Every structure is written in C-alpha cells, then in structure tokens.
mmCIF file of C-alpha atoms in Angstrom:
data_model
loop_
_atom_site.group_PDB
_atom_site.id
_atom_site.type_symbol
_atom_site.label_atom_id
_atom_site.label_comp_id
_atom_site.label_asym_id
_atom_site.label_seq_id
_atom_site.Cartn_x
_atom_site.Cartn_y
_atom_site.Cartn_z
ATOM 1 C CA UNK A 1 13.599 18.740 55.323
ATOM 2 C CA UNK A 2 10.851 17.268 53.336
ATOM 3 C CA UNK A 3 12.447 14.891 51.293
ATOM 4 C CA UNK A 4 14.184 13.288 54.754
ATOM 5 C CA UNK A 5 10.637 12.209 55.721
ATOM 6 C CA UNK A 6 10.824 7.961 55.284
ATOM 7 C CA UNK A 7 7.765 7.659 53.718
ATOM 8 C CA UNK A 8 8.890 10.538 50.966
ATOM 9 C CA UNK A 9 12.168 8.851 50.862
ATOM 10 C CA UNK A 10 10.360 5.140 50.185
ATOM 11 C CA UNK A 11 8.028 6.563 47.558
ATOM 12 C CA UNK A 12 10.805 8.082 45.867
ATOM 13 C CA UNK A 13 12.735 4.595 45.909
ATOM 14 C CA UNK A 14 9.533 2.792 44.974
ATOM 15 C CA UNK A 15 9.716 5.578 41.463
ATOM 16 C CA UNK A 16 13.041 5.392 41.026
ATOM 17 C CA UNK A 17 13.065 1.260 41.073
ATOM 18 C CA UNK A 18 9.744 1.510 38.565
ATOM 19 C CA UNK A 19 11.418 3.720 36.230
ATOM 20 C CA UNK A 20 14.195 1.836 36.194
ATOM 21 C CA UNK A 21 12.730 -1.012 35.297
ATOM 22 C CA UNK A 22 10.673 0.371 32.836
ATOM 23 C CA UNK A 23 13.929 1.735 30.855
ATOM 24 C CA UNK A 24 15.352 -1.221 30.621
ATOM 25 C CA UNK A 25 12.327 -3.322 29.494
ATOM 26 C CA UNK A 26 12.106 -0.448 26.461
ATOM 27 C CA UNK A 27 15.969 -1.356 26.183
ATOM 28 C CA UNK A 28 15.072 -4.882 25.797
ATOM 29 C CA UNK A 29 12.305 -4.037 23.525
ATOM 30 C CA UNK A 30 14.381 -1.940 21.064
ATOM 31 C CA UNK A 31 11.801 0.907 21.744
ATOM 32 C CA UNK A 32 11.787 3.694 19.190
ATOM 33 C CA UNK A 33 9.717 6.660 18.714
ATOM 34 C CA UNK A 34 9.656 8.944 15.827
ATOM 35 C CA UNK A 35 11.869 11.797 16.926
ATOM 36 C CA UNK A 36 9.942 15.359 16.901
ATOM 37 C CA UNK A 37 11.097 16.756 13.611
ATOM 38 C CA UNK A 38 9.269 18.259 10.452
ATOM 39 C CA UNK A 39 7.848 15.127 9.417
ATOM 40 C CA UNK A 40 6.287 14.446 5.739
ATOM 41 C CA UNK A 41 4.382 10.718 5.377
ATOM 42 C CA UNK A 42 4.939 9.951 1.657
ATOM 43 C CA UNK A 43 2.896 7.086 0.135
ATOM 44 C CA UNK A 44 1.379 4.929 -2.890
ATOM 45 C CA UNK A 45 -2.817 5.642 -4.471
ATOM 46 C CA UNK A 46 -4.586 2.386 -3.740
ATOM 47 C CA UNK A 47 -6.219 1.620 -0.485
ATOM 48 C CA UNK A 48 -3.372 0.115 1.435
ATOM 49 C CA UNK A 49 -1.947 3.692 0.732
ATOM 50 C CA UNK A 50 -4.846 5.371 1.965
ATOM 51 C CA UNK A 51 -5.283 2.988 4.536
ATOM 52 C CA UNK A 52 -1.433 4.511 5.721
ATOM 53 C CA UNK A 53 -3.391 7.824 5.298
ATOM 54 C CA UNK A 54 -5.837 7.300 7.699
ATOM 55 C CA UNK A 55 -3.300 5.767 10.562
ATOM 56 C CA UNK A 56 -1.464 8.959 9.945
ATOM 57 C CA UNK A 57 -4.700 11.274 10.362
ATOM 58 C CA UNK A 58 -5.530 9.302 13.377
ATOM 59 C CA UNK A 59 -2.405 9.105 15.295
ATOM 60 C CA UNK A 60 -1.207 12.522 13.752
ATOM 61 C CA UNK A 61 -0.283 13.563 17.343
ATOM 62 C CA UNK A 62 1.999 10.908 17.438
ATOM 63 C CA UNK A 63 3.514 11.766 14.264
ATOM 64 C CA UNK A 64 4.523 15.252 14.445
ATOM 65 C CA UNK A 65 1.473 16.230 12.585
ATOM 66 C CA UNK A 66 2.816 15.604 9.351
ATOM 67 C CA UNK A 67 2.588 16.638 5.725
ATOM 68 C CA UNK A 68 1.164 13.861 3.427
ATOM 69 C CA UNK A 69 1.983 12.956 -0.603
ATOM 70 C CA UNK A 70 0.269 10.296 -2.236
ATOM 71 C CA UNK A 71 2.092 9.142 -5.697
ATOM 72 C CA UNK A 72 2.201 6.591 -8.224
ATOM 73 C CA UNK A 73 5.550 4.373 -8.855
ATOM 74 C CA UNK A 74 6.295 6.633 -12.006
ATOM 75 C CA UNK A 75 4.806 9.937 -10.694
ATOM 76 C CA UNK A 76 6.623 12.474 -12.968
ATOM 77 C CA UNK A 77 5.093 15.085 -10.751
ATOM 78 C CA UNK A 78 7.033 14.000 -7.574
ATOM 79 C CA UNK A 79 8.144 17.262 -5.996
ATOM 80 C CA UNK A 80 11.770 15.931 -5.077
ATOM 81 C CA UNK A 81 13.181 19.227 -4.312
ATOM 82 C CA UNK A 82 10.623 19.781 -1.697
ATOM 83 C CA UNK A 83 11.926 16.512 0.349
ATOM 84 C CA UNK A 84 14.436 19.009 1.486
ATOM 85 C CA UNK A 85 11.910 20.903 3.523
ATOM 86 C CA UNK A 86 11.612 17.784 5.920
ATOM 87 C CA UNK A 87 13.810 16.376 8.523
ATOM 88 C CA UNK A 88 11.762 13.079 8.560
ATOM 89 C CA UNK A 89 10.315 11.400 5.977
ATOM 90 C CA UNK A 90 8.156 8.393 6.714
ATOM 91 C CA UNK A 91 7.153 5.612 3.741
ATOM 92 C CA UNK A 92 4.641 3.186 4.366
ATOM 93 C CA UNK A 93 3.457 1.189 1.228
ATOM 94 C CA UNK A 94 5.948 3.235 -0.279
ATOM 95 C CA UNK A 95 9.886 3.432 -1.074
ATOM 96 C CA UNK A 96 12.190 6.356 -1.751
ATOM 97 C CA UNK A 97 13.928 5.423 -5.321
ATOM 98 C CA UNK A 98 17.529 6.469 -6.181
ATOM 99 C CA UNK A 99 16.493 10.023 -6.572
ATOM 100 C CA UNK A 100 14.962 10.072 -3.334
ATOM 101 C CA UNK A 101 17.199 8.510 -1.269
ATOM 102 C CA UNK A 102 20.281 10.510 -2.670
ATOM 103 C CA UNK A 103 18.163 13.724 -2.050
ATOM 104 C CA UNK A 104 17.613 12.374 1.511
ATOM 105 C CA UNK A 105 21.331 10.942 2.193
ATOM 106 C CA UNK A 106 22.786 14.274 1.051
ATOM 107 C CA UNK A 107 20.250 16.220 3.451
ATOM 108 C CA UNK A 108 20.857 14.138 6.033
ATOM 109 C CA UNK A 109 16.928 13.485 6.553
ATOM 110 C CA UNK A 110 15.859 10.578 8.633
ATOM 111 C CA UNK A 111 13.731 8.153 6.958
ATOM 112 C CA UNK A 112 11.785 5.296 8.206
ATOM 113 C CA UNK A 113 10.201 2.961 5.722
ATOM 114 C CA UNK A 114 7.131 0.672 6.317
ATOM 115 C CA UNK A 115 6.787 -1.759 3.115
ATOM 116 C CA UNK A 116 5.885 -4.987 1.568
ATOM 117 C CA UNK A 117 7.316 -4.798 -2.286
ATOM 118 C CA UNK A 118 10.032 -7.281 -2.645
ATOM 119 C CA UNK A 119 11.212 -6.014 -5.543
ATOM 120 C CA UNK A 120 12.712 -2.867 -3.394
ATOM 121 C CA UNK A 121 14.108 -4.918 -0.414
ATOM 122 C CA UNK A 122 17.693 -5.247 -1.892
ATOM 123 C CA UNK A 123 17.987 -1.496 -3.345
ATOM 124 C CA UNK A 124 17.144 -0.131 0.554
ATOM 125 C CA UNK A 125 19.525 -2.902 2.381
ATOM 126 C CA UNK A 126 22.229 -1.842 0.488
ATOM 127 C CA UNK A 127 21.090 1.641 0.518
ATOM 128 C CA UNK A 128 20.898 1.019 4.967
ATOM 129 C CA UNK A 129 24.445 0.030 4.794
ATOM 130 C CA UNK A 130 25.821 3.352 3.436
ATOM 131 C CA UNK A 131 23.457 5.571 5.067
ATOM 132 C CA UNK A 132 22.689 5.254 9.156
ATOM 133 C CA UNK A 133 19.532 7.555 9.134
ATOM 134 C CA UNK A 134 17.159 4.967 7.311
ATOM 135 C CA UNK A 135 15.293 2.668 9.156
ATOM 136 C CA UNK A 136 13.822 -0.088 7.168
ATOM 137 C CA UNK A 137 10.353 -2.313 8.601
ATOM 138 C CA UNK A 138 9.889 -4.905 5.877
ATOM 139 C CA UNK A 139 7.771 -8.113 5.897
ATOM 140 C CA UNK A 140 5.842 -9.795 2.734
ATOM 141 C CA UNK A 141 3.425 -10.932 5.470
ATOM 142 C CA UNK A 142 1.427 -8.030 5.495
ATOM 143 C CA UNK A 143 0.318 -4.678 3.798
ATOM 144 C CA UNK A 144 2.377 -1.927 4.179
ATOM 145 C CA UNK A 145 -0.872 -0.019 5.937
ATOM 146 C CA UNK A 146 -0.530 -2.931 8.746
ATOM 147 C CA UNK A 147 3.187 -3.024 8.986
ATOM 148 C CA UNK A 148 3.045 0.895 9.814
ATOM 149 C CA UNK A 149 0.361 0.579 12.082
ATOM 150 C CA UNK A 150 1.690 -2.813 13.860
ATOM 151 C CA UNK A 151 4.971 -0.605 14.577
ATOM 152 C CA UNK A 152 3.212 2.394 15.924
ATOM 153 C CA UNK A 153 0.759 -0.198 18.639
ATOM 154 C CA UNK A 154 3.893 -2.221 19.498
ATOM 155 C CA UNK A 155 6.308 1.198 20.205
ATOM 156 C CA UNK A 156 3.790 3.595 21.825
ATOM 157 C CA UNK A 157 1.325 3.210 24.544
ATOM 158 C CA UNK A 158 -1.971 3.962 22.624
ATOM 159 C CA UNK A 159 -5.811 2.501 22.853
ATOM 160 C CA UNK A 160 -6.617 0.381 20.721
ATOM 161 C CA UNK A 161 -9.727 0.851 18.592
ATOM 162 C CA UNK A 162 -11.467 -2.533 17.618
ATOM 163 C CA UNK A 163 -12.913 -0.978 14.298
ATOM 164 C CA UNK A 164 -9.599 0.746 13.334
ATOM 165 C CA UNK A 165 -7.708 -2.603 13.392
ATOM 166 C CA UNK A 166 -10.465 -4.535 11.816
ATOM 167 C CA UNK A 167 -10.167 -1.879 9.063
ATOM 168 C CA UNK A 168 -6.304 -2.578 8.917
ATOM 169 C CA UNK A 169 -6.795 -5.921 8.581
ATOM 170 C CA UNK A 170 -9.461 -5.389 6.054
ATOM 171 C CA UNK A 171 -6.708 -3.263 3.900
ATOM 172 C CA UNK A 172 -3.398 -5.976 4.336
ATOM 173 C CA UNK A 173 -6.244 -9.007 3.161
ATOM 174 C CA UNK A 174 -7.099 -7.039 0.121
ATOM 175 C CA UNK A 175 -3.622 -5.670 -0.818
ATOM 176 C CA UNK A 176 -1.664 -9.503 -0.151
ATOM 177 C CA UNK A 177 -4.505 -10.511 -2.034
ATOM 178 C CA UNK A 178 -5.456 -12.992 0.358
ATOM 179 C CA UNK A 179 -8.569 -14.798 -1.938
ATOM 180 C CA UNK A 180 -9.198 -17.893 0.409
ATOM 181 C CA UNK A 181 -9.345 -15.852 3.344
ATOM 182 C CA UNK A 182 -12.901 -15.801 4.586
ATOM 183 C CA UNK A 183 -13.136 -11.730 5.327
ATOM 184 C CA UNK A 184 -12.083 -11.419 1.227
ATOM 185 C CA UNK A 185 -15.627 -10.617 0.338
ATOM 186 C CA UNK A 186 -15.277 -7.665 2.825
ATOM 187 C CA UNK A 187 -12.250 -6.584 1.907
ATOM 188 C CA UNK A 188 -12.794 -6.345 -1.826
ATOM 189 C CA UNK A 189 -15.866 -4.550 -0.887
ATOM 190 C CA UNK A 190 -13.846 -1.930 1.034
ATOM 191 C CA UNK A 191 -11.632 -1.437 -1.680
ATOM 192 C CA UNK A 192 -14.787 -0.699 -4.421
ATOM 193 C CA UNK A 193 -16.293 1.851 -1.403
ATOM 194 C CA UNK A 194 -12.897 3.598 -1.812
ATOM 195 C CA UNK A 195 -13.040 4.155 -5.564
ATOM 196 C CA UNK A 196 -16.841 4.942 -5.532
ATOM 197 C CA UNK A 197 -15.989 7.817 -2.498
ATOM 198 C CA UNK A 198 -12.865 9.372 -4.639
ATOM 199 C CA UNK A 199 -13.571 12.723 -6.489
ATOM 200 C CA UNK A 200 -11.910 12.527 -9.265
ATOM 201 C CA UNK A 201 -11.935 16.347 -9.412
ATOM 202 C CA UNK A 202 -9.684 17.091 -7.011
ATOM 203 C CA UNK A 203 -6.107 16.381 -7.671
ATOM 204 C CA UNK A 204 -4.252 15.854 -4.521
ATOM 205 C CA UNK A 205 -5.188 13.856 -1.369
ATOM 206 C CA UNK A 206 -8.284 15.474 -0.568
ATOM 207 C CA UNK A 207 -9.890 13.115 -3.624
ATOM 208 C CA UNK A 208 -10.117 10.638 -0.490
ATOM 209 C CA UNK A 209 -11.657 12.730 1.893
ATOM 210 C CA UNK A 210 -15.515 11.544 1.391
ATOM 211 C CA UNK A 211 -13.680 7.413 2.522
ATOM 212 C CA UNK A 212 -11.195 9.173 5.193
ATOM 213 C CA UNK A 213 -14.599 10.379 6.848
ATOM 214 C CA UNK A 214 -16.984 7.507 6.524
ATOM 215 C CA UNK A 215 -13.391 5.605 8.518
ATOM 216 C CA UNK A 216 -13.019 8.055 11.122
ATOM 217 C CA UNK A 217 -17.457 7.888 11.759
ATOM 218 C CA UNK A 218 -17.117 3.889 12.162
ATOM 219 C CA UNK A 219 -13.814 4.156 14.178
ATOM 220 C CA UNK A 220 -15.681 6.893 16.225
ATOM 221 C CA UNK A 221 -18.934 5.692 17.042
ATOM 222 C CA UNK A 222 -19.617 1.626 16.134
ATOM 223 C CA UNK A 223 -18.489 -1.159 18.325
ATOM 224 C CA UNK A 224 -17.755 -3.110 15.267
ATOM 225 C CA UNK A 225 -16.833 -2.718 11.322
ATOM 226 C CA UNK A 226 -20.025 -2.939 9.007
ATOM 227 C CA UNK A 227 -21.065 -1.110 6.061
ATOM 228 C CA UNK A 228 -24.067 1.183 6.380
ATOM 229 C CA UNK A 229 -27.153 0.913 3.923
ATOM 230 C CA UNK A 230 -25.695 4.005 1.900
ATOM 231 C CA UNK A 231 -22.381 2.067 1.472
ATOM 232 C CA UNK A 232 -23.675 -0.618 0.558
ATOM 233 C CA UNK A 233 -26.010 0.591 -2.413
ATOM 234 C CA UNK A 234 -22.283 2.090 -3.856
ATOM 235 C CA UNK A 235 -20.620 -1.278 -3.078
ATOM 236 C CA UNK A 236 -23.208 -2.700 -5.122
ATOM 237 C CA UNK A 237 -23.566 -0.042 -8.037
ATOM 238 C CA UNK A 238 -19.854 -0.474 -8.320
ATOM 239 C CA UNK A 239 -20.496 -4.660 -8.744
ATOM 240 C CA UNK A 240 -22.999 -4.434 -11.247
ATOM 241 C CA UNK A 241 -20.441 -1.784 -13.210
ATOM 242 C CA UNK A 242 -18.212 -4.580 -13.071
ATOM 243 C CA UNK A 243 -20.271 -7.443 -14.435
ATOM 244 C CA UNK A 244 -21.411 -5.181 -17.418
ATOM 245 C CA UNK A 245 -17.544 -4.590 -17.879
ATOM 246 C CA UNK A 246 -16.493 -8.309 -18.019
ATOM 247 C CA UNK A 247 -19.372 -9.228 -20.119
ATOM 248 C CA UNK A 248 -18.133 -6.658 -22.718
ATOM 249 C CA UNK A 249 -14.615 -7.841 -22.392
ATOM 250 C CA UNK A 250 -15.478 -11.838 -22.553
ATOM 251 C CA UNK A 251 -18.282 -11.076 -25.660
ATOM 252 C CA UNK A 252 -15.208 -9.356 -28.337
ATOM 253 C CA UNK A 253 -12.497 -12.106 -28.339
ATOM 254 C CA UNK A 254 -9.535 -10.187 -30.351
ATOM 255 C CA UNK A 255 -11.297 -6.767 -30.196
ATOM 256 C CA UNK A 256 -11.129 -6.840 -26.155
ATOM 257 C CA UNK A 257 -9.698 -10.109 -24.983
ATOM 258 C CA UNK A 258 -6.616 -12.392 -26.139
ATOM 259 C CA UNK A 259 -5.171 -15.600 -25.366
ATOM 260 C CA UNK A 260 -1.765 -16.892 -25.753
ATOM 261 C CA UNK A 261 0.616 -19.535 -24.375
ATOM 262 C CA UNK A 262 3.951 -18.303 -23.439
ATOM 263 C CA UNK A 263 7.558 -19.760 -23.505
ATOM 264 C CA UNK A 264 7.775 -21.620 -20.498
ATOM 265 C CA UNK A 265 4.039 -23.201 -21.428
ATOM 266 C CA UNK A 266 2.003 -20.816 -19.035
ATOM 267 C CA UNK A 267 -1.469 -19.943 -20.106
ATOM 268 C CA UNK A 268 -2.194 -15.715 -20.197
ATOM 269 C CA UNK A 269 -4.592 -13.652 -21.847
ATOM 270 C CA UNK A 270 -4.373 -10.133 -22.765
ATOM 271 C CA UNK A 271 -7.231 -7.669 -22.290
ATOM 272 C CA UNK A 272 -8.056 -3.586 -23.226
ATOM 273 C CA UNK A 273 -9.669 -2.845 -20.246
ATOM 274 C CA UNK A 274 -9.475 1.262 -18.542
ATOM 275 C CA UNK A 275 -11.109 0.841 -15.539
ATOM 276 C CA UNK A 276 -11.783 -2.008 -12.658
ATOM 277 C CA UNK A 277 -8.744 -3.795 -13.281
ATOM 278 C CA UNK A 278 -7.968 -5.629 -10.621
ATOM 279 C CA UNK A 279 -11.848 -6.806 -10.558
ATOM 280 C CA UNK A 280 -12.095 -7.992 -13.974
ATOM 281 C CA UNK A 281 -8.771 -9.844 -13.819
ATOM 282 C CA UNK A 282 -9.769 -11.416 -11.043
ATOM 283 C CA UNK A 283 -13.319 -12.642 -12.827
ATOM 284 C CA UNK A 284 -11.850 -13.713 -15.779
ATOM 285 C CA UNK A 285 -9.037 -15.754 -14.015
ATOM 286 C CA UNK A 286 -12.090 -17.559 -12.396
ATOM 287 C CA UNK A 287 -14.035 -18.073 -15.273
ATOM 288 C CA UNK A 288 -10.995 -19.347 -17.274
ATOM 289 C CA UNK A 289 -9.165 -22.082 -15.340
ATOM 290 C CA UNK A 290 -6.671 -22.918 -17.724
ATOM 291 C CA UNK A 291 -5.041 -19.270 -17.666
ATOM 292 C CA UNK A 292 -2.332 -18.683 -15.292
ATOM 293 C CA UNK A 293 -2.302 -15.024 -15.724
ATOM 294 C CA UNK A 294 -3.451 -11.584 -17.299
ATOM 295 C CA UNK A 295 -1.961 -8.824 -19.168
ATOM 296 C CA UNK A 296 -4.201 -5.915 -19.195
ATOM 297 C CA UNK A 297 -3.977 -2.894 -21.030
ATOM 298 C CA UNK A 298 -5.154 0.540 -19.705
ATOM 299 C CA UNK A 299 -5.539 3.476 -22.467
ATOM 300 C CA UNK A 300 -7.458 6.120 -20.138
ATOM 301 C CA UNK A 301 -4.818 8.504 -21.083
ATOM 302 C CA UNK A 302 -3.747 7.342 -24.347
ATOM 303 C CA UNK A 303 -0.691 9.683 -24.132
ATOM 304 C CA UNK A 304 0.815 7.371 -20.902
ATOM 305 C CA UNK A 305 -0.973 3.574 -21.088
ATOM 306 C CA UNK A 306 -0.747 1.394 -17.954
ATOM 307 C CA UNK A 307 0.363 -2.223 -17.637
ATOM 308 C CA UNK A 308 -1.456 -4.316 -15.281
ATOM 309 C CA UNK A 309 -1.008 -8.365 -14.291
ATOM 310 C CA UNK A 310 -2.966 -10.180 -12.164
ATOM 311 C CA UNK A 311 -2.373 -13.952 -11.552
ATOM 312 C CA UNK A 312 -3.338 -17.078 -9.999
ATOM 313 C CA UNK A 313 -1.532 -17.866 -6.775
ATOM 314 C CA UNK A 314 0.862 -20.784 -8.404
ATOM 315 C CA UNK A 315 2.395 -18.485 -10.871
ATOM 316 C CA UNK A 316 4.492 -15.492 -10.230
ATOM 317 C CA UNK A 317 4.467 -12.163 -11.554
ATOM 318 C CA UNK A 318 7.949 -11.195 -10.596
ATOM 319 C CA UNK A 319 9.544 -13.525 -12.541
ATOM 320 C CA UNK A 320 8.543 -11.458 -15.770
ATOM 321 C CA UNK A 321 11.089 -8.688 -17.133
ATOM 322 C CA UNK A 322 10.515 -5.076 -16.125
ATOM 323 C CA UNK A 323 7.362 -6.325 -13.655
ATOM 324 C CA UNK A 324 7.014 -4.467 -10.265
ATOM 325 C CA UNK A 325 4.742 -5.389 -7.287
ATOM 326 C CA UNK A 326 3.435 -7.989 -5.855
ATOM 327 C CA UNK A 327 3.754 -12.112 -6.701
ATOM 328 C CA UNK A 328 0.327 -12.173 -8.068
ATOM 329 C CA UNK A 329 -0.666 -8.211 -8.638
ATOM 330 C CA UNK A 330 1.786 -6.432 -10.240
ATOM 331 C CA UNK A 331 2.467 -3.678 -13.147
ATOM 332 C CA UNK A 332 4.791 -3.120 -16.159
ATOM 333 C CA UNK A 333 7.785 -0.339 -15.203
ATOM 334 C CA UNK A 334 7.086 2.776 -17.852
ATOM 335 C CA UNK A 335 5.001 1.273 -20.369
ATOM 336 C CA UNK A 336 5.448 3.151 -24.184
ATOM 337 C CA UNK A 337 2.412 3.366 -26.542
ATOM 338 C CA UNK A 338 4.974 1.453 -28.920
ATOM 339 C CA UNK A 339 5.082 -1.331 -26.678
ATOM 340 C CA UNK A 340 1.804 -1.939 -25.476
ATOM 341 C CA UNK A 341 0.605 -1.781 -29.468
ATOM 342 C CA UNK A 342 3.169 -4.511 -30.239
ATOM 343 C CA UNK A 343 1.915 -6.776 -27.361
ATOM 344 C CA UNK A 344 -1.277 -6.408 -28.291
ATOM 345 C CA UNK A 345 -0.916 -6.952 -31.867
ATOM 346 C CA UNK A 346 1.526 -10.141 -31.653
ATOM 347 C CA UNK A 347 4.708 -8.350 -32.748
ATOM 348 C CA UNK A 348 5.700 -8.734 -28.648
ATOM 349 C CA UNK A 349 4.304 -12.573 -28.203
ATOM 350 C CA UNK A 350 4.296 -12.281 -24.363
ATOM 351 C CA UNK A 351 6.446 -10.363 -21.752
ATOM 352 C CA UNK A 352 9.893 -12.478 -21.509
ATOM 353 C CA UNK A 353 11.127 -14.346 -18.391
ATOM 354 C CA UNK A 354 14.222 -12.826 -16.805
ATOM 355 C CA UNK A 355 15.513 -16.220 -16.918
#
C-alpha cells in the first residue's frame, strides 16, 4: 500500500529517470572498471614505475588490492609461471612480452596495459586482434604512471588530491624527458630523491618503501608538492655525487670518455660510467654541443653489462639496431661482455642504423 502513495510513486520515477540517465551517459563514456578478480599490477624499476606503484597503493581499494612485481626489460628472474595465479594482470609502464602474453592468452587472464614504449605498440595490436581479454591504453604523450592514473580519475568517481597529481605530473615530465619544461628542475630532483631513498638491501619492492612513504606524508598532509629540508640535503648530496662523477668522466678522454662520428655523420661519444646515467649523459650532452648522442657503458655487474643512450631531442634513439625505449632515452636489448668490449675498443665503430 506504500508504494501507491504519489509522492513514493514520484520519487521512485524521479530515481528511476536519474539512473537512467546516468547509464547511458557511462554508455556514452565507454565506462570501464576493473572487474573484481585476483589482480597482480606488474611494472618497470625507474620512477615512472614506482610512480605506477604508488597509484596502486593509493587507490588499492579500487584495484582489488593487488599483488605488485617490479622488473627490468630482461629480468631473467620473472616468475612467469606464477602469472597463472591471477585472473587480472594490470601493466602500466610495462608490457607483457611473447612469453607473457602466451602464458596469459592460454589462461585466459584479462590484461589491461597502461604504456608509453613505442617500440611495443605493434607486438600488443596484433597481439589485441587474436586475443579479446587485453585491453591496451597507449599514448607517447605521457608516462605510463600518468596514463594509468588519467584512466583510473576519468572511469571512477574518486577525489582528487592536488599533491598526488602534481606528483604524477612530476613523474610523466621526467620520464618523456621533457628538458624545456619549466617544472624539469623538480622533476629531475624527484627522480635523485628516489634513488637516494632505495635500500639497496632489500631485493624486491620494499627497496622503495622509505620514497612510497615520504609520497603518501605529502599526499596526506600538505596543500601543495615541496621538498622538505631533509629531502633536500639528499637531493643535493646526490648533485654533488654527480658533478664529482662527470668531472672524472670528462678529465680521462679514452680511459672514460670517447668520441666518434657515425655513418650517417651524427656526432656520439661513448662513456664507462656505473652509476647516474641518465644524469651524466645529460651533462655531458650540454657541455658538448656538437654530440648528438651517448653510448654509455655500465659494468656494475661485470658478469651482465648495461647499455644506455641518451640523446638530444633532434636525433632519435630508435632508429639504432637492437635499441629499446624511448626517442631520446633508451637501452641496448641483452648486451654481451663481447660486445660492449668491441664497442668500446673500435672493433664495433658505432651501433648500426636499421636502415
């Protein structure tokens, strides 16, 4: 008898019209959310992946409270069998390979990927149109830290915290590598806090913990991003590290530091450098305008050496055989002791063009 009362009976059609409406707006919108499954986030080492980290932490509730991996590109140690536990798997900054995805296909795991790595983007559209379960955000615009975050503001009502997206965008101008932009400064500063905060004693993704927490304080109790005096004496023990570095580098021309001009009449040097790469690249591009880009070799483990280029913005990186990344940050794909030795001493002139 209730629900024959008018005014019952006109609320109800007010609701009814609302909801309605509502439905068809997230219709229009191609709303999604992440469906509530055993969920694993699975992502890169640098600080656009640990950027993705901290989204993750913060918006866990949103996100089935998920398990989180943190791996390099050629992480021998990824635990592929153990995808199988999951029924979602969520990438941002971060791409299954071949292994992956046929581990994922055959398990019929949903996947969502958040990323920014062009040299991917053809591998996963072709990889889309054979399997229905993946869903693929991609955009060279911004990091994959933002892109993730960006797709969990626009599909779920949440409040938005001032200092967590000034953070973001902190993380996507540093990992674009966005030099003329006028936050830079801060956002190469972030980055050093990060690798001043790891412990490099702990293996797995509680290194980060120390950063994760000095986030979380700032998103939790300032009205705007700054650094704190304590930050900032580690932002600035981890500058002076890096002067001392480049002015070893710069004083042992063909001990440290060569130069070379390659086929196509590009200017690159080639450095021995193990740690603060992307820093001392960066200071030695500025100090020697006629070089286009760097090659820099990384023996901290002697047993596995690194590849690392950094360039100008005219040149690109991708355009180089076997080079994976970014246009003007990249790295060499599986690197052999035999090959870095014959770059280094000549027998490799440069890195050939794939064309």
């Amino acid at each position: 008898e209730k629900l024959k009362n008018p005014l019952i009976m006109y609320i109800i059609m007010i609701l009814r019209n609302k909801l309605y409406n509502i439905c068809n707006q997230l219709k229009e919108k191609n709303f999604m959310f992440f469906p509530k499954l055993k969920t694993l986030i699975s992502t890169h080492n640098d600080l656009d992946a640990v950027g993705s980290m901290i989204v993750t932490r913060y918006y866990a509730y949103l996100l089935n409270n998920p398990d989180i991996w943190s791996n390099g590109y050629e992480d021998i140690d990824y635990a592929y069998e153990d995808l199988k536990k999951y029924e979602l798997i969520i990438y941002p900054d971060f791409s299954p390979d071949e292994k992956a995805r046929k581990i994922i296909q055959e398990n019929n795991i949903v996947c969502y990927i958040f990323d920014h790595h062009e040299v991917v983007y053809n591998d996963i559209i072709e990889w889309k149109k054979e399997y229905k379960n993946v869903h693929y955000v991609y955009t060279t615009e911004f990091s994959g830290a933002k892109i993730f975050y960006n797709f969990i503001k626009e599909n779920y009502s949440i409040e938005i915290n001032p200092v967590l997206e000034q953070f973001i965008e902190y993380v996507s101008i540093y990992d674009t590598w966005e030099k003329n932009n006028p936050s830079w400064i801060i956002a190469q500063n972030l980055n050093r806090l990060l690798y001043k905060s790891i412990n490099y004693k702990i293996k797995n993704i509680h290194k980060y913990d120390l950063f994760i927490d000095m986030m979380n304080s700032k998103f939790n109790n300032d009205t705007s991003f700054s650094f704190n005096r304590l930050e900032e004496i580690k932002i600035n023990q981890d500058i002076k590290k890096e002067k001392e570095l480049f002015q070893s580098i710069i004083s042992k021309p063909n001990v440290l530091i060569k130069s070379r001009k390659d086929s196509k009449g590009n200017y690159f040097a080639i450095i021995k450098c193990n740690s603060k790469i992307s820093a001392i690249c960066n200071m030695i591009l500025e100090k020697y305008k006629k070089l286009d880009y760097i090659i820099a070799i990384n023996y901290f483990d002697e047993n596995n050496p690194k590849v690392s280029l950094r360039s100008k913005e005219h040149f690109n990186l991708l355009e180089l055989q076997n080079v994976k990344g970014h246009e003007n940050s990249a790295g060499y794909e599986n690197p052999t002791i035999e090959f870095c030795s014959k770059l280094w001493d000549n027998t490799l002139y440069e890195i050939p063009y794939k064309n």
